[in-house]
Every structure is written in structure tokens, then in C-alpha cells.
């Protein structure tokens, strides 16, 4: 009788442990694509930590556009917030006339020196472009602009930063301001971008984990051509996926032995153009292949 009771207790104990482990695997949320005020995000790195906590995100990557300036800052705050942050960057490239973004994750959270230099170069290029475009918008469309606020609000100026500025100064919604910074706008000035092949090569030289971001925004034929250029992974889960997108990209990842990633592309304007942090995530089990590639710091 005692033996049977002991076996039942052991079985119950093991069952509870298994449930807790499975619950933890399902519950853990990893979001590998987010932006701060160091590019076109609306929140500071410190504020991102609180947003992550509010949304139950355990691990997230900071991936500002062509900018690594927020990486060291966010790591100083992350430990106190009890949230793990992966330092990274979203590299802007172009392929066959389409904008192609490559999420770069830094091993052991060490920012490559080459990408620090690259970020400073892009910062100056984007600043000159922003000044010209905003002057065009003022002169062609007669809109109000605030150049001082534009450069105070963000470290690296993208079209999204221009949009926020125009909307605020002219009491417009983001949707109403969008045409003034679009490719079809008379004020538009193309940005200087690397080719996608050049971007992947640069990131590889810096020993980054390279992930094709939001492939759902590209023709599928382009996606397959790009993954054959040597990216490490693909963002299979993204807020703007439709229909069988996730299944298709997951199959593509299996076919080319790619890492499977997920990202919300959080900018702070959730509900308008981008999603809230924690919308598109990996669980612990899904994150494991990427975690193993991130270096000793993540073991």
C-alpha cells in the first residue's frame, strides 16, 4: 500500500514538473524586431523595457534602422528590468527596386566596430536627406515643419520621423501625412542603400546572425532569391502576414536550413502602421536554435 502511494506521489510530482515546463515553454515570449528613438521608434530604450514587461515579453531584440546607438544604453537598464535584450540592427538594403531589410543580431551583445562606423555614416547621410526632403515638403506643399524637434526626437532620421513631425506640426493623422513622404511625393528623395547582397556580406563580415525581415512585403520569387544569398534566417511570423504566409516561410526555412524568427516590428505607433511589441513572438522552444547561435552570453 505504501509502495503504491509512493508511486502515485512520484507520478503526480513528475506530472506537475512536466506541466510547469510545458507551460513555461508556451508562455515565454521572444520578440526579435523592435525600434527605439535611436531610429524611427517613438520610445526610448528604457521605455521599451517597461513596454516589454507590460506585454509579457521575456526577451526582445533592439533593431533600429542602420543604427547601433541604443544598444549599449539599453543593456545598462535591461538587468534591473529583469528582461533580456539582444543587441542588433535592421540593415536597409535594396533588391530589384524593392526595399529589403535584414535584421542583424549581435553575438554576445557585442556591437561590431564596423557597424558603429557604418551607423555614423548613415546618420549623416540620413540627416542631409531629411533636411532636403523637409524643405521640399515645406516649399512644395506649404506645410509647417519643425526641424529642431525632428533632430531632437531621434538619433537617426528616417521617413517615419519626418511623417511624425509633419503630422504633429499640421494636426494630421499619420495616414493623412503619409502621401507627403511617400515615393510618389514631389518632395521625395531616394535614400542611399546598399544592395541586398552587399548588406548581407557586410553583416556576415561582422559575424552577425542575419535574418530576412518581413518577407511577406516582398514578392515570393524575390524572397527565395534573397535567402539563397546566404542569410541565416527568415522572419516567418510577422503582424502583416496573411493567409498561408507563415506556413510558406516556415517551409522555405526548412528547405534552406534557415533559422526561424518572429518580430512585431514595434515602433510605438501600434494600431496605425505597426504592431505592439509582443504581437509576433517565438516561444522558448522555437527560440532555442537562435539562442544557441548568440554566443556564450546566452548559454
Short mmCIF file of C-alpha atoms in Angstrom, two decimals:
data_model
loop_
_atom_site.label_atom_id
_atom_site.label_comp_id
_atom_site.label_asym_id
_atom_site.label_seq_id
_atom_site.Cartn_x
_atom_site.Cartn_y
_atom_site.Cartn_z
CA UNK A 1 0.00 0.00 0.00
CA UNK A 2 2.80 2.34 0.95
CA UNK A 3 4.66 1.41 -2.25
CA UNK A 4 1.60 2.22 -4.41
CA UNK A 5 1.09 5.51 -2.60
CA UNK A 6 4.74 6.43 -3.11
CA UNK A 7 4.48 5.64 -6.83
CA UNK A 8 1.39 7.84 -7.10
CA UNK A 9 3.12 10.71 -5.33
CA UNK A 10 6.17 10.40 -7.62
CA UNK A 11 3.95 10.23 -10.71
CA UNK A 12 2.00 13.30 -9.58
CA UNK A 13 5.23 15.17 -8.86
CA UNK A 14 6.64 14.33 -12.31
CA UNK A 15 3.35 15.34 -13.95
CA UNK A 16 3.42 18.73 -12.22
CA UNK A 17 7.04 19.32 -13.32
CA UNK A 18 6.18 18.39 -16.92
CA UNK A 19 3.19 20.73 -16.87
CA UNK A 20 5.27 23.57 -15.47
CA UNK A 21 7.97 23.06 -18.11
CA UNK A 22 5.44 22.93 -20.96
CA UNK A 23 3.62 25.96 -19.57
CA UNK A 24 6.90 27.87 -19.39
CA UNK A 25 7.79 26.93 -22.99
CA UNK A 26 4.41 28.09 -24.27
CA UNK A 27 4.32 31.18 -22.09
CA UNK A 28 7.78 32.59 -22.85
CA UNK A 29 7.66 35.37 -25.43
CA UNK A 30 10.63 36.34 -27.61
CA UNK A 31 10.27 39.32 -29.97
CA UNK A 32 13.25 39.81 -32.29
CA UNK A 33 12.36 43.04 -34.16
CA UNK A 34 11.80 46.37 -32.34
CA UNK A 35 12.72 50.05 -32.73
CA UNK A 36 13.53 52.94 -30.39
CA UNK A 37 14.16 56.67 -30.64
CA UNK A 38 17.61 55.81 -31.96
CA UNK A 39 15.91 55.39 -35.33
CA UNK A 40 12.19 55.86 -36.04
CA UNK A 41 10.68 54.46 -32.85
CA UNK A 42 8.67 56.70 -30.56
CA UNK A 43 10.01 55.31 -27.27
CA UNK A 44 13.45 55.40 -25.64
CA UNK A 45 15.33 52.16 -24.96
CA UNK A 46 14.46 52.45 -21.26
CA UNK A 47 10.77 52.85 -22.10
CA UNK A 48 10.94 49.75 -24.33
CA UNK A 49 11.88 47.69 -21.29
CA UNK A 50 8.71 48.76 -19.49
CA UNK A 51 6.61 48.12 -22.59
CA UNK A 52 8.12 44.63 -22.84
CA UNK A 53 7.28 43.97 -19.20
CA UNK A 54 3.73 45.25 -19.65
CA UNK A 55 3.24 42.90 -22.61
CA UNK A 56 4.78 39.83 -21.05
CA UNK A 57 7.82 39.81 -23.34
CA UNK A 58 10.76 37.99 -21.74
CA UNK A 59 13.38 38.55 -24.46
CA UNK A 60 13.45 41.14 -27.23
CA UNK A 61 15.90 42.48 -29.78
CA UNK A 62 16.60 46.17 -30.31
CA UNK A 63 16.97 46.53 -34.08
CA UNK A 64 16.99 50.19 -35.04
CA UNK A 65 17.34 51.15 -38.72
CA UNK A 66 21.02 51.41 -39.67
CA UNK A 67 21.75 52.42 -36.08
CA UNK A 68 23.51 50.74 -33.17
CA UNK A 69 23.50 53.79 -30.92
CA UNK A 70 20.88 52.45 -28.50
CA UNK A 71 22.47 49.06 -27.91
CA UNK A 72 24.88 49.83 -25.07
CA UNK A 73 22.35 52.13 -23.41
CA UNK A 74 19.59 49.53 -23.28
CA UNK A 75 21.91 46.86 -21.88
CA UNK A 76 22.65 49.11 -18.87
CA UNK A 77 18.95 49.13 -17.99
CA UNK A 78 17.99 45.59 -19.00
CA UNK A 79 19.44 43.77 -16.00
CA UNK A 80 17.49 45.89 -13.49
CA UNK A 81 14.31 45.32 -15.51
CA UNK A 82 14.84 41.53 -15.42
CA UNK A 83 14.36 41.38 -19.19
CA UNK A 84 16.94 40.03 -21.61
CA UNK A 85 17.73 42.20 -24.60
CA UNK A 86 19.58 41.18 -27.75
CA UNK A 87 21.57 43.99 -29.31
CA UNK A 88 21.10 44.30 -33.05
CA UNK A 89 20.30 46.49 -36.03
CA UNK A 90 17.98 46.46 -39.03
CA UNK A 91 20.04 46.97 -42.16
CA UNK A 92 18.36 48.82 -45.05
CA UNK A 93 19.13 47.37 -48.49
CA UNK A 94 17.61 47.28 -51.96
CA UNK A 95 16.94 44.43 -54.40
CA UNK A 96 15.38 44.86 -57.84
CA UNK A 97 13.91 48.21 -56.81
CA UNK A 98 12.37 46.84 -53.61
CA UNK A 99 13.34 47.82 -50.07
CA UNK A 100 14.75 44.78 -48.29
CA UNK A 101 15.56 44.84 -44.59
CA UNK A 102 17.98 42.49 -42.87
CA UNK A 103 17.75 42.10 -39.09
CA UNK A 104 21.26 41.65 -37.70
CA UNK A 105 21.64 40.13 -34.22
CA UNK A 106 24.97 40.63 -32.43
CA UNK A 107 26.62 37.64 -30.76
CA UNK A 108 27.23 38.10 -27.03
CA UNK A 109 25.67 41.59 -27.43
CA UNK A 110 28.98 42.93 -28.71
CA UNK A 111 28.42 45.71 -31.24
CA UNK A 112 30.84 45.27 -34.17
CA UNK A 113 33.15 48.26 -34.67
CA UNK A 114 32.45 48.23 -38.42
CA UNK A 115 28.74 48.72 -37.76
CA UNK A 116 29.41 51.56 -35.34
CA UNK A 117 31.28 53.33 -38.15
CA UNK A 118 28.54 52.38 -40.61
CA UNK A 119 25.91 53.86 -38.28
CA UNK A 120 27.71 57.19 -38.08
CA UNK A 121 27.99 57.28 -41.87
CA UNK A 122 24.29 56.53 -42.31
CA UNK A 123 23.35 59.06 -39.66
CA UNK A 124 24.98 61.86 -41.67
CA UNK A 125 23.51 60.64 -44.97
CA UNK A 126 20.00 60.47 -43.49
CA UNK A 127 20.39 63.91 -41.89
CA UNK A 128 21.25 65.56 -45.23
CA UNK A 129 18.38 63.76 -46.95
CA UNK A 130 15.92 64.72 -44.19
CA UNK A 131 16.84 68.41 -44.42
CA UNK A 132 16.34 68.40 -48.19
CA UNK A 133 13.07 66.47 -48.06
CA UNK A 134 11.56 68.56 -45.28
CA UNK A 135 12.46 71.77 -47.10
CA UNK A 136 10.81 70.32 -50.22
CA UNK A 137 7.67 69.46 -48.24
CA UNK A 138 7.51 72.99 -46.84
CA UNK A 139 8.11 74.71 -50.18
CA UNK A 140 6.04 72.44 -52.45
CA UNK A 141 3.08 71.71 -50.19
CA UNK A 142 3.14 74.72 -47.87
CA UNK A 143 3.20 72.55 -44.74
CA UNK A 144 4.66 73.52 -41.39
CA UNK A 145 7.79 71.68 -40.22
CA UNK A 146 9.88 71.76 -37.05
CA UNK A 147 13.47 70.90 -37.89
CA UNK A 148 14.69 71.40 -34.33
CA UNK A 149 12.19 68.90 -32.95
CA UNK A 150 12.93 66.47 -35.80
CA UNK A 151 16.58 66.18 -34.81
CA UNK A 152 15.95 66.28 -31.08
CA UNK A 153 13.45 63.43 -31.13
CA UNK A 154 15.60 60.79 -32.87
CA UNK A 155 19.23 59.86 -33.38
CA UNK A 156 18.84 58.60 -36.97
CA UNK A 157 16.20 60.26 -39.17
CA UNK A 158 14.03 58.07 -41.37
CA UNK A 159 10.91 58.90 -43.37
CA UNK A 160 8.82 57.78 -40.42
CA UNK A 161 10.41 60.51 -38.29
CA UNK A 162 9.52 63.05 -40.98
CA UNK A 163 5.96 61.71 -41.02
CA UNK A 164 5.58 62.10 -37.23
CA UNK A 165 6.91 65.66 -37.45
CA UNK A 166 4.62 66.69 -40.31
CA UNK A 167 1.60 65.13 -38.63
CA UNK A 168 2.26 66.89 -35.33
CA UNK A 169 3.01 70.30 -36.84
CA UNK A 170 -0.04 70.26 -39.12
CA UNK A 171 -2.54 68.41 -36.90
CA UNK A 172 -2.76 65.50 -39.33
CA UNK A 173 -3.18 61.81 -38.70
CA UNK A 174 -0.29 59.58 -39.73
CA UNK A 175 -2.41 58.32 -42.59
CA UNK A 176 -3.05 61.87 -43.80
CA UNK A 177 0.65 62.73 -43.60
CA UNK A 178 1.80 59.57 -45.40
CA UNK A 179 1.45 60.89 -49.00
CA UNK A 180 3.90 63.73 -48.35
CA UNK A 181 6.78 61.34 -47.58
CA UNK A 182 5.83 58.52 -49.96
CA UNK A 183 7.76 57.50 -53.08
CA UNK A 184 5.13 59.30 -55.17
CA UNK A 185 5.54 62.60 -53.30
CA UNK A 186 7.03 65.50 -55.27
CA UNK A 187 9.23 66.09 -52.23
CA UNK A 188 10.65 62.55 -52.16
CA UNK A 189 14.40 61.97 -52.30
CA UNK A 190 15.61 58.35 -52.53
CA UNK A 191 17.86 57.16 -49.74
CA UNK A 192 21.31 55.74 -50.41
CA UNK A 193 21.11 52.00 -49.82
CA UNK A 194 23.38 49.02 -50.10
CA UNK A 195 22.38 46.25 -52.43
CA UNK A 196 20.95 43.30 -50.51
CA UNK A 197 23.99 41.18 -51.41
CA UNK A 198 26.33 43.93 -50.14
CA UNK A 199 24.33 44.24 -46.93
CA UNK A 200 24.41 40.51 -46.22
CA UNK A 201 28.15 40.44 -46.94
CA UNK A 202 28.76 43.37 -44.57
CA UNK A 203 26.75 41.73 -41.78
CA UNK A 204 28.48 38.39 -42.31
CA UNK A 205 31.90 40.05 -42.12
CA UNK A 206 30.80 41.40 -38.73
CA UNK A 207 29.75 37.88 -37.64
CA UNK A 208 26.09 38.86 -37.22
CA UNK A 209 23.16 36.48 -37.31
CA UNK A 210 21.31 37.69 -40.42
CA UNK A 211 17.53 37.40 -40.73
CA UNK A 212 15.40 38.48 -43.69
CA UNK A 213 12.78 40.81 -42.17
CA UNK A 214 9.08 40.90 -43.10
CA UNK A 215 9.33 38.70 -46.23
CA UNK A 216 5.54 39.00 -46.58
CA UNK A 217 6.14 42.50 -48.00
CA UNK A 218 8.15 41.12 -50.93
CA UNK A 219 7.24 39.00 -53.96
CA UNK A 220 7.80 35.37 -53.06
CA UNK A 221 10.15 34.87 -56.00
CA UNK A 222 12.36 37.64 -54.58
CA UNK A 223 12.29 36.04 -51.13
CA UNK A 224 13.64 32.76 -52.45
CA UNK A 225 16.35 34.56 -54.41
CA UNK A 226 17.39 36.51 -51.31
CA UNK A 227 17.58 33.50 -48.98
CA UNK A 228 19.97 31.93 -51.49
CA UNK A 229 22.33 34.88 -50.94
CA UNK A 230 23.26 33.38 -47.58
CA UNK A 231 21.03 34.82 -44.84
CA UNK A 232 20.94 32.77 -41.63
CA UNK A 233 17.22 33.06 -41.02
CA UNK A 234 13.84 34.37 -42.06
CA UNK A 235 11.09 36.18 -40.16
CA UNK A 236 8.33 33.60 -40.55
CA UNK A 237 5.99 35.28 -38.07
CA UNK A 238 5.09 38.95 -38.63
CA UNK A 239 1.96 41.06 -37.89
CA UNK A 240 1.19 41.70 -41.57
CA UNK A 241 1.35 38.04 -42.61
CA UNK A 242 -1.73 36.89 -44.48
CA UNK A 243 -3.19 33.53 -45.48
CA UNK A 244 -0.52 30.86 -45.70
CA UNK A 245 2.43 33.26 -45.32
CA UNK A 246 3.75 31.74 -42.09
CA UNK A 247 3.40 28.19 -43.38
CA UNK A 248 5.12 29.11 -46.67
CA UNK A 249 8.05 30.90 -44.99
CA UNK A 250 8.41 28.11 -42.44
CA UNK A 251 8.61 25.58 -45.29
CA UNK A 252 11.19 27.77 -47.05
CA UNK A 253 13.23 27.87 -43.84
CA UNK A 254 13.16 24.07 -43.65
CA UNK A 255 14.11 23.78 -47.31
CA UNK A 256 17.15 26.05 -46.98
CA UNK A 257 18.02 25.12 -43.36
CA UNK A 258 17.33 28.62 -42.06
CA UNK A 259 16.65 29.88 -38.54
CA UNK A 260 13.00 30.77 -37.93
CA UNK A 261 12.42 34.19 -36.41
CA UNK A 262 9.48 36.34 -35.33
CA UNK A 263 9.16 40.07 -34.80
CA UNK A 264 6.46 42.65 -34.15
CA UNK A 265 8.40 45.50 -35.78
CA UNK A 266 7.32 47.67 -32.86
CA UNK A 267 7.75 51.43 -33.42
CA UNK A 268 5.36 52.83 -30.83
CA UNK A 269 2.54 53.69 -33.22
CA UNK A 270 0.69 50.41 -32.60
CA UNK A 271 -2.75 50.39 -34.15
CA UNK A 272 -1.82 52.74 -37.00
CA UNK A 273 1.06 51.41 -39.08
CA UNK A 274 2.95 48.98 -36.84
CA UNK A 275 2.06 46.42 -34.19
CA UNK A 276 2.52 46.37 -30.42
CA UNK A 277 5.57 44.65 -29.00
CA UNK A 278 4.74 41.03 -28.24
CA UNK A 279 2.32 40.66 -31.16
CA UNK A 280 4.56 38.29 -33.14
CA UNK A 281 6.83 36.14 -30.99
CA UNK A 282 8.67 32.86 -30.60
CA UNK A 283 8.25 30.63 -27.57
CA UNK A 284 11.24 29.20 -25.69
CA UNK A 285 11.46 26.04 -27.75
CA UNK A 286 11.26 27.96 -31.05
CA UNK A 287 13.89 30.45 -29.85
CA UNK A 288 16.39 27.74 -28.92
CA UNK A 289 18.15 27.44 -32.34
CA UNK A 290 18.77 31.21 -32.41
CA UNK A 291 19.79 31.29 -28.74
CA UNK A 292 22.47 28.67 -29.42
CA UNK A 293 23.95 30.90 -32.12
CA UNK A 294 24.06 34.03 -29.96
CA UNK A 295 27.25 33.03 -28.10
CA UNK A 296 28.41 32.19 -24.60
CA UNK A 297 26.46 35.05 -23.02
CA UNK A 298 23.19 33.22 -23.81
CA UNK A 299 24.18 29.75 -22.55
#
